Coordinates of C-alpha atoms (C1' of nucleotides) in Angstrom, one line a residue:
Chain A
M1 CA 13.6 -2.9 -1.2
R2 CA 15.5 -0.6 0.6
S3 CA 13.9 0.1 4.4
Y4 CA 12.4 3.5 5.5
G5 CA 14.6 2.9 8.6
Q6 CA 10.9 3.9 10.9
Y7 CA 9.8 1.9 13.9
C8 CA 6.7 2.4 12.7
S9 CA 4.4 -0.8 11.4
I10 CA 2.9 0.8 8.0
S11 CA 6.9 1.7 7.2
R12 CA 7.3 -1.8 8.2
A13 CA 5.1 -3.2 6.5
L14 CA 6.1 -1.0 3.3
D15 CA 9.3 -2.3 3.8
V16 CA 8.1 -6.0 2.6
V17 CA 5.5 -5.5 0.8
G18 CA 6.0 -1.9 -0.7
D19 CA 7.3 -2.5 -4.0
R20 CA 6.3 -2.5 -7.0
W21 CA 4.0 -5.1 -8.4
T22 CA 4.7 -7.0 -5.1
L23 CA 0.8 -6.0 -3.9
L24 CA -0.6 -6.9 -7.1
I25 CA 1.4 -10.3 -7.2
I26 CA -0.6 -11.1 -3.7
R27 CA -4.3 -9.8 -5.1
E28 CA -3.4 -12.9 -7.7
L29 CA -3.1 -15.2 -5.6
L30 CA -5.2 -14.3 -3.2
L31 CA -8.0 -14.2 -6.5
Q32 CA -6.3 -17.8 -8.1
G33 CA -5.5 -19.5 -5.2
S34 CA -2.5 -21.8 -5.2
C35 CA -1.0 -21.3 -9.5
R36 CA 1.8 -21.8 -11.5
Y37 CA 3.9 -18.8 -12.8
T38 CA 2.2 -18.8 -15.9
D39 CA -0.8 -18.3 -14.4
L40 CA 0.7 -15.6 -12.8
K41 CA 2.3 -13.4 -15.5
N42 CA -1.2 -13.6 -16.8
G43 CA -2.9 -12.3 -14.5
L44 CA -0.1 -9.6 -13.9
P45 CA -0.4 -8.1 -18.0
G46 CA 2.8 -5.8 -18.1
I47 CA 5.4 -7.0 -15.5
A48 CA 8.6 -8.3 -16.7
A49 CA 9.2 -12.0 -16.7
N50 CA 12.9 -11.5 -14.6
L51 CA 10.9 -9.1 -12.0
L52 CA 8.0 -11.9 -11.4
S53 CA 10.9 -14.2 -10.7
N54 CA 12.3 -11.7 -8.3
R55 CA 9.6 -10.8 -6.3
L56 CA 8.5 -14.4 -5.8
R57 CA 11.8 -15.3 -4.5
E58 CA 12.0 -12.6 -1.8
L59 CA 8.0 -12.8 -0.7
E60 CA 9.2 -16.8 -0.3
Q61 CA 12.1 -15.1 1.8
A62 CA 10.2 -13.5 3.5
G63 CA 7.7 -15.8 4.2
L64 CA 4.8 -14.5 1.9
I65 CA 4.5 -16.9 -0.2
G66 CA 5.6 -20.9 -0.4
R67 CA 6.5 -23.0 -3.8
E68 CA 5.3 -26.6 -3.5
D69 CA 5.9 -28.8 -7.0
A70 CA 2.2 -29.9 -8.5
P71 CA 0.8 -33.6 -8.6
P72 CA 2.4 -35.7 -11.4
P73 CA -0.3 -34.8 -14.5
V74 CA 1.3 -31.0 -14.7
A75 CA 4.5 -31.4 -12.7
T76 CA 5.1 -27.5 -12.4
T77 CA 6.1 -25.5 -9.5
L78 CA 2.9 -24.3 -7.5
Y79 CA 2.8 -20.7 -5.5
R80 CA 0.8 -20.1 -2.9
L81 CA 0.3 -17.6 0.3
T82 CA 1.5 -18.1 4.2
D83 CA -0.8 -17.9 6.5
D84 CA 1.2 -14.3 7.0
G85 CA 0.4 -13.7 3.3
L86 CA -3.1 -14.2 3.6
A87 CA -3.1 -11.7 6.5
L88 CA -3.3 -9.0 3.8
E89 CA -6.4 -9.8 2.4
P90 CA -7.9 -6.9 4.6
A91 CA -5.8 -4.6 3.4
L92 CA -6.0 -4.8 -0.1
K93 CA -9.4 -4.9 0.7
A94 CA -9.5 -1.2 1.7
L95 CA -7.1 -0.5 -0.8
G96 CA -9.3 -1.8 -2.9
L97 CA -12.2 0.0 -1.9
W98 CA -10.6 3.2 -1.5
G99 CA -9.2 2.6 -5.5
L100 CA -13.3 2.5 -6.9
R101 CA -13.6 6.1 -7.4
Y102 CA -10.8 5.4 -9.8
M103 CA -13.2 3.1 -11.9
P104 CA -15.3 5.1 -14.0
I105 CA -12.8 7.0 -15.2
V106 CA -12.2 5.2 -18.8
R107 CA -9.2 4.0 -20.2
P108 CA -9.5 1.8 -22.8
E109 CA -6.1 0.3 -23.3
D110 CA -6.0 -0.8 -19.9
A111 CA -6.0 -5.0 -19.5
F112 CA -9.1 -6.8 -18.2
R113 CA -9.4 -9.9 -16.5
A114 CA -12.1 -12.4 -15.3
Q115 CA -10.5 -12.7 -11.8
W116 CA -11.0 -9.0 -11.7
L117 CA -14.4 -9.1 -12.4
A118 CA -15.3 -11.5 -10.5
Y119 CA -13.8 -10.1 -7.0
A120 CA -14.6 -7.2 -6.8
P121 CA -18.5 -7.6 -6.4
A122 CA -17.7 -10.2 -3.8
W123 CA -15.1 -8.2 -1.6
F124 CA -17.5 -4.6 -2.4
V125 CA -21.2 -5.7 -2.8
T126 CA -23.2 -7.1 0.4
D127 CA -27.3 -9.2 -0.1
A128 CA -29.9 -6.6 1.5
E129 CA -32.4 -9.1 1.6
P130 CA -30.8 -12.4 3.2
D131 CA -34.3 -13.9 3.3
T132 CA -34.8 -13.6 -0.3
P133 CA -34.4 -17.0 -2.4
P134 CA -30.8 -17.0 -3.8
V135 CA -30.1 -15.5 -7.6
T136 CA -27.2 -16.0 -9.8
I137 CA -26.2 -13.0 -12.0
Q138 CA -23.9 -14.1 -15.5
L139 CA -21.2 -11.0 -16.3
I140 CA -19.5 -10.5 -19.5
S141 CA -17.0 -7.9 -20.1
S142 CA -14.2 -7.8 -22.7
G143 CA -14.9 -11.5 -22.9
E144 CA -14.1 -11.8 -19.9
H145 CA -17.1 -14.5 -17.5
A146 CA -17.9 -14.8 -14.0
V147 CA -20.9 -15.6 -12.0
L148 CA -22.2 -14.3 -8.9
E149 CA -24.4 -16.4 -6.5
V150 CA -26.2 -13.4 -4.3
G151 CA -28.2 -15.1 -1.6
A152 CA -28.0 -15.5 2.5
G153 CA -26.8 -12.0 2.9
Q154 CA -23.7 -12.8 1.1
V155 CA -22.1 -12.2 -2.9
D156 CA -20.1 -15.5 -3.9
S157 CA -18.6 -14.9 -7.2
R158 CA -16.2 -17.1 -9.3
I159 CA -15.1 -17.2 -12.9
G160 CA -16.7 -19.0 -16.0
E161 CA -20.2 -19.1 -17.2
T162 CA -23.7 -20.5 -15.9
A163 CA -26.6 -22.2 -17.2
D164 CA -29.8 -20.4 -16.4
P165 CA -28.2 -17.3 -15.0
D166 CA -31.2 -14.7 -13.7
L167 CA -29.8 -12.0 -15.2
I168 CA -27.1 -11.8 -17.8
L169 CA -25.0 -8.3 -17.6
D170 CA -22.9 -7.3 -20.5
G171 CA -20.9 -4.7 -21.3
P172 CA -17.6 -2.6 -21.4
P173 CA -15.8 -3.2 -17.6
H174 CA -16.8 0.3 -16.3
T175 CA -20.6 -0.2 -17.2
V176 CA -21.0 -3.7 -15.2
L177 CA -18.4 -3.0 -12.5
G178 CA -19.6 0.5 -12.0
L179 CA -23.7 -1.1 -11.8
L180 CA -22.6 -3.4 -9.1
T181 CA -20.5 -1.5 -7.3
G182 CA -23.3 1.6 -6.8
V183 CA -21.1 4.6 -8.3
I184 CA -23.1 4.4 -11.4
T185 CA -26.9 4.0 -11.7
L186 CA -28.7 1.0 -14.1
E187 CA -29.8 3.7 -16.8
Q188 CA -26.6 5.2 -16.8
A189 CA -25.0 1.9 -17.7
V190 CA -27.4 1.3 -20.0
Q191 CA -26.7 4.3 -21.9
L192 CA -22.5 3.5 -21.6
G193 CA -23.4 0.6 -23.6
L194 CA -24.3 -2.5 -20.9
T195 CA -27.5 -4.7 -22.1
T196 CA -28.9 -7.0 -19.6
R197 CA -30.9 -10.2 -20.1
G198 CA -33.3 -11.5 -17.6
R199 CA -34.8 -10.0 -13.9
R200 CA -33.3 -7.0 -13.8
D201 CA -35.3 -6.4 -10.5
I202 CA -33.1 -8.1 -8.7
L203 CA -30.0 -5.7 -8.8
T204 CA -32.1 -3.9 -5.8
R205 CA -30.5 -6.4 -3.9
L206 CA -27.1 -5.5 -4.2
Q207 CA -26.0 -2.9 -1.8
P208 CA -22.1 -1.7 -2.4
T209 CA -20.0 -1.0 0.9
T210 CA -19.6 2.5 1.8
Chain B
M1 CA 4.9 7.0 -11.4
R2 CA 3.8 4.7 -14.7
S3 CA 1.0 3.1 -14.3
Y4 CA 0.1 -0.4 -14.3
G5 CA -2.4 -0.5 -17.3
Q6 CA -5.3 -2.6 -15.4
Y7 CA -8.8 -1.9 -15.0
C8 CA -8.9 -3.0 -11.1
S9 CA -9.3 -0.9 -8.3
I10 CA -6.3 -2.3 -6.2
S11 CA -4.4 -1.3 -9.2
R12 CA -5.9 2.2 -9.7
A13 CA -5.5 3.0 -6.0
L14 CA -1.6 1.6 -6.6
D15 CA -1.4 4.1 -9.5
V16 CA -2.1 7.3 -7.1
V17 CA -1.0 5.8 -3.8
G18 CA 1.4 3.3 -4.6
D19 CA 5.2 5.6 -5.0
R20 CA 7.6 4.5 -2.3
W21 CA 7.3 7.2 0.5
T22 CA 3.6 8.5 -0.6
L23 CA 1.8 6.0 1.8
L24 CA 4.1 7.5 4.5
I25 CA 3.0 11.1 3.6
I26 CA -0.2 10.5 3.6
R27 CA 0.6 8.7 6.9
E28 CA 2.0 11.7 8.3
L29 CA -0.9 13.8 7.7
L30 CA -3.8 11.7 8.8
L31 CA -1.7 11.4 12.5
Q32 CA -0.3 15.0 12.8
G33 CA -3.0 16.9 10.8
S34 CA -2.7 20.2 8.8
C35 CA 1.1 20.6 9.2
R36 CA 4.1 22.3 7.5
Y37 CA 7.1 21.2 5.1
T38 CA 8.9 21.0 7.7
D39 CA 7.0 19.2 10.0
L40 CA 6.5 16.4 7.7
K41 CA 10.4 16.4 6.6
N42 CA 10.7 15.9 10.4
G43 CA 7.8 12.9 10.4
L44 CA 9.7 11.2 7.3
P45 CA 13.4 10.5 8.6
G46 CA 14.8 9.9 5.4
I47 CA 13.4 11.0 2.7
A48 CA 15.0 13.4 0.7
A49 CA 13.9 17.4 0.2
N50 CA 13.0 16.9 -3.5
L51 CA 11.5 13.7 -3.7
L52 CA 9.4 15.2 -0.7
S53 CA 8.4 18.3 -2.6
N54 CA 7.4 16.0 -6.1
R55 CA 5.4 14.1 -4.0
L56 CA 3.3 16.8 -2.5
R57 CA 3.1 17.8 -5.7
E58 CA 2.0 15.1 -7.4
L59 CA -0.6 14.3 -4.7
E60 CA -2.0 17.6 -4.8
Q61 CA -2.7 17.0 -8.7
A62 CA -4.3 14.3 -7.6
G63 CA -6.2 15.8 -5.3
L64 CA -5.3 14.0 -2.2
I65 CA -4.0 17.3 -0.3
G66 CA -4.8 20.5 -0.8
R67 CA -2.7 23.6 0.2
E68 CA -3.6 27.0 2.2
D69 CA -1.2 29.6 3.8
A70 CA -1.0 29.4 7.6
P71 CA -2.5 32.5 9.5
P72 CA -0.1 35.9 9.1
P73 CA 2.0 35.2 12.9
V74 CA 3.4 32.4 10.6
A75 CA 3.4 32.7 6.9
T76 CA 4.5 30.2 5.8
T77 CA 2.4 26.8 3.6
L78 CA 0.2 24.3 5.2
Y79 CA -0.3 20.7 3.5
R80 CA -3.8 18.9 4.5
L81 CA -5.3 16.0 3.4
T82 CA -8.5 16.5 1.4
D83 CA -11.6 14.2 1.8
D84 CA -9.7 11.9 -0.7
G85 CA -7.1 11.4 0.8
L86 CA -8.8 11.2 4.0
A87 CA -10.7 8.4 3.1
L88 CA -7.1 5.6 3.0
E89 CA -7.3 5.7 6.7
P90 CA -8.8 2.1 6.8
A91 CA -6.2 1.4 4.3
L92 CA -3.6 2.9 6.3
K93 CA -5.0 0.7 9.2
A94 CA -5.5 -2.6 7.3
L95 CA -1.1 -2.2 6.4
G96 CA 0.0 -0.8 9.9
L97 CA -2.3 -3.9 11.8
W98 CA -0.5 -6.3 9.5
G99 CA 3.1 -4.9 9.9
L100 CA 2.4 -5.5 13.7
R101 CA 4.2 -8.6 12.9
Y102 CA 7.1 -7.2 12.5
M103 CA 7.6 -5.2 15.6
P104 CA 9.2 -7.2 18.1
I105 CA 12.0 -7.6 14.6
V106 CA 14.2 -5.1 16.4
R107 CA 16.4 -2.9 14.4
P108 CA 18.3 0.0 16.5
E109 CA 19.4 2.1 13.7
D110 CA 15.3 2.8 13.4
A111 CA 14.3 6.1 13.8
F112 CA 11.2 6.7 16.2
R113 CA 8.8 9.7 16.6
A114 CA 5.7 10.6 19.9
Q115 CA 3.5 10.2 16.8
W116 CA 4.0 6.3 16.1
L117 CA 3.9 5.9 19.5
A118 CA 0.6 7.9 19.8
Y119 CA -1.1 6.3 17.0
A120 CA -0.8 2.5 17.1
P121 CA -2.6 1.7 20.5
A122 CA -5.1 4.1 19.8
W123 CA -5.8 2.8 16.1
F124 CA -5.4 -1.4 17.7
V125 CA -6.1 -1.2 20.9
T126 CA -9.4 -1.0 22.1
D127 CA -10.9 -0.5 26.1
A128 CA -12.4 -4.2 27.1
E129 CA -14.3 -2.5 30.0
P130 CA -16.5 0.3 28.9
D131 CA -17.7 0.7 32.3
T132 CA -15.0 1.4 34.7
P133 CA -13.7 5.1 35.0
P134 CA -11.3 6.1 32.5
V135 CA -7.5 5.9 33.1
T136 CA -4.1 8.0 31.9
I137 CA -1.5 6.3 30.7
Q138 CA 1.9 8.3 30.1
L139 CA 4.1 6.5 27.6
I140 CA 7.8 7.5 27.2
S141 CA 10.1 5.9 25.0
S142 CA 13.6 7.1 23.2
G143 CA 13.3 10.3 24.5
E144 CA 9.5 10.4 22.9
H145 CA 6.0 11.1 25.0
A146 CA 2.3 10.4 24.4
V147 CA -0.8 9.4 26.5
L148 CA -3.2 7.5 26.5
E149 CA -6.7 8.0 27.5
V150 CA -8.9 4.7 28.5
G151 CA -12.0 4.7 28.7
A152 CA -15.8 4.5 27.2
G153 CA -14.5 1.6 25.4
Q154 CA -12.2 3.3 23.6
V155 CA -8.5 4.6 23.3
D156 CA -7.5 7.6 22.7
S157 CA -3.5 9.7 22.5
R158 CA -2.1 12.2 21.3
I159 CA 1.6 13.2 21.9
G160 CA 3.1 15.3 24.6
E161 CA 2.9 14.3 28.6
T162 CA 0.0 15.2 31.2
A163 CA 0.4 15.1 35.0
D164 CA -0.7 12.5 37.6
P165 CA -1.1 9.8 35.0
D166 CA -2.3 6.5 36.5
L167 CA 0.6 4.5 35.3
I168 CA 3.8 5.3 33.9
L169 CA 5.6 3.1 30.5
D170 CA 8.7 3.8 29.9
G171 CA 11.2 1.5 27.6
P172 CA 12.9 0.7 24.4
P173 CA 9.8 1.2 21.8
H174 CA 9.4 -2.0 20.9
T175 CA 8.8 -3.2 24.3
V176 CA 6.2 -0.4 24.8
L177 CA 4.6 -1.2 21.4
G178 CA 5.1 -4.9 22.2
L179 CA 3.3 -4.7 25.1
L180 CA 0.2 -2.4 24.6
T181 CA -0.5 -4.5 21.0
G182 CA -0.2 -7.6 23.0
V183 CA 2.6 -9.3 20.6
I184 CA 4.5 -9.6 24.4
T185 CA 3.6 -9.5 28.1
L186 CA 4.4 -7.9 31.0
E187 CA 6.8 -10.0 31.9
Q188 CA 8.6 -10.0 28.8
A189 CA 8.6 -6.3 28.8
V190 CA 10.1 -6.1 31.8
Q191 CA 13.2 -8.2 31.1
L192 CA 13.5 -6.0 28.0
G193 CA 13.5 -3.2 29.8
L194 CA 10.6 -1.4 30.6
T195 CA 10.1 0.2 33.3
T196 CA 6.4 0.9 34.5
R197 CA 5.1 3.0 37.6
G198 CA 1.7 3.2 39.1
R199 CA -1.2 0.7 38.1
R200 CA -0.1 -2.2 36.0
D201 CA -3.9 -3.9 37.1
I202 CA -4.8 -0.9 34.5
L203 CA -3.3 -2.8 31.2
T204 CA -5.8 -5.6 31.9
R205 CA -8.0 -3.4 30.0
L206 CA -6.3 -3.3 27.0
Q207 CA -7.5 -4.9 24.4
P208 CA -4.8 -5.8 21.4
T209 CA -7.3 -5.6 17.9
T210 CA -6.7 -9.6 16.4
Chain C
dC1 C1' 14.1 29.9 7.9
dC2 C1' 11.1 27.8 4.7
dG3 C1' 10.9 25.6 0.5
dT4 C1' 12.3 24.6 -3.9
dA5 C1' 15.6 23.0 -7.8
dT6 C1' 20.3 21.1 -9.9
dC7 C1' 23.4 18.0 -10.1
dC8 C1' 25.3 13.4 -9.5
dG9 C1' 25.6 8.4 -8.2
dT10 C1' 23.6 4.3 -8.0
dG11 C1' 19.4 0.3 -8.2
dG12 C1' 15.5 -1.1 -9.5
dA13 C1' 12.6 -0.8 -13.6
dG14 C1' 11.1 -2.6 -18.3
dA15 C1' 12.4 -4.8 -23.0
dT16 C1' 14.0 -7.9 -26.0
dA17 C1' 16.7 -11.9 -26.1
dC18 C1' 17.7 -16.6 -24.9
dT19 C1' 17.9 -21.1 -22.6
dG20 C1' 17.0 -26.1 -19.6
Chain D
dC1 C1' 6.5 -23.9 -20.1
dA2 C1' 9.6 -21.5 -16.4
dG3 C1' 12.4 -19.5 -16.0
dT4 C1' 17.8 -16.4 -16.9
dA5 C1' 21.1 -13.0 -19.1
dT6 C1' 21.6 -8.7 -20.9
dC7 C1' 20.8 -4.0 -22.0
dT8 C1' 19.2 0.2 -21.7
dC9 C1' 17.4 4.2 -18.4
dC10 C1' 14.8 6.9 -15.3
dA11 C1' 13.7 7.0 -10.4
dC12 C1' 15.3 7.5 -6.1
dG13 C1' 18.5 8.9 -2.6
dG14 C1' 22.2 12.8 -1.1
dA15 C1' 24.6 16.6 -1.1
dT16 C1' 24.7 21.3 -2.0
dA17 C1' 23.2 25.8 -3.7
dC18 C1' 19.7 28.7 -4.4
dG19 C1' 14.9 31.9 -3.7
dG20 C1' 11.5 33.7 -0.7

DNA sequence: CCGTATCCGTGGAGATACTG
DNA sequence: CAGTATCTCCACGGATACGG
């Protein structure tokens, strides 16, 4: 990217990560951890193959990511964030928190991935009842699955399914995420197509970051 | 900007502010407050005039900035951030904090402005001795002037000059900002061209955000 | 003087096809 | 699977000219 040519830490940051797609590549590496080219491409629907290659090379030169050879069975290249790359997490969180205001806008053609279903509650929601026994919530949306573990004041998440969750939330992405992040009420979510099964009462534990 | 087409709050945020120059325009409006086209152009060295016009129009449509007519004497248009625009401050702070790691890299041709000298200590430094009487530091660098007020656990700043500061720091941008943000020591700063006048001892109050 | 509009050269983005 | 090569096209940047 062409430098802004300004002695300011914001413009210096954007000199490095201000290019199109760059911060989303960092996002995927944060969410997925060490992963392959194909995993990245899959987590970045819409990116061109050559652009992903270019960005990975640039990010490696900038020292934000590293490549390593995967263990024998697979024998491919794995990409992972360096410490400098990991240090972008607070910036991505702040940007994502700001972006929540646009999540009620529905664009049916938008792509959706399980890891995006998982990270939003983990990053933007806390457990308001730390002394109550932990509970598990199964999230289902657009065929993507994620599991929330709510307890000890924390909300943890992972992609996938769990047996015997305390609550199942199933509906279009904007209903599940809108409910969890506090931009719509349970009644509105149900109206918009959310179905629930299990202990609806535990939803009161979820406290969105403001 | 072309949408990323992903249902994720980070990509939604970047759909709005991910274009080149956009976040730097927000930065200037945050630092300068309500200001004129020319003030923005001056705070964004390197931007093309048409691009600034386009971005201002896009940002207005996105609801991040508003225009208002200035009071009679000047009779020009003033631009200011809306609440949605102001809400980007935490994201810019997080990005700027990350970008500090690149500030020791000296690029002599970089532009420099008083407001960038002012915001960095206010955003990234705290007062480690809240119960000690407040002190004033005059910063001078590349012909730009800023004043720091350190006290009550806070660091406030403004552009300009003050009479009778407790300390004057004068030197190249990377020495003044490097010293204040804790990336170099006083000895290193002096070695790199910083000159001081007054109470050097008050520098120990300044505690960089990690 | 303030702000916008136009023209043009260059480079990055995007789509597709292809290869080890 | 993991990229590379090629092509088209738009966005950016720079200069300049224009309207309030």
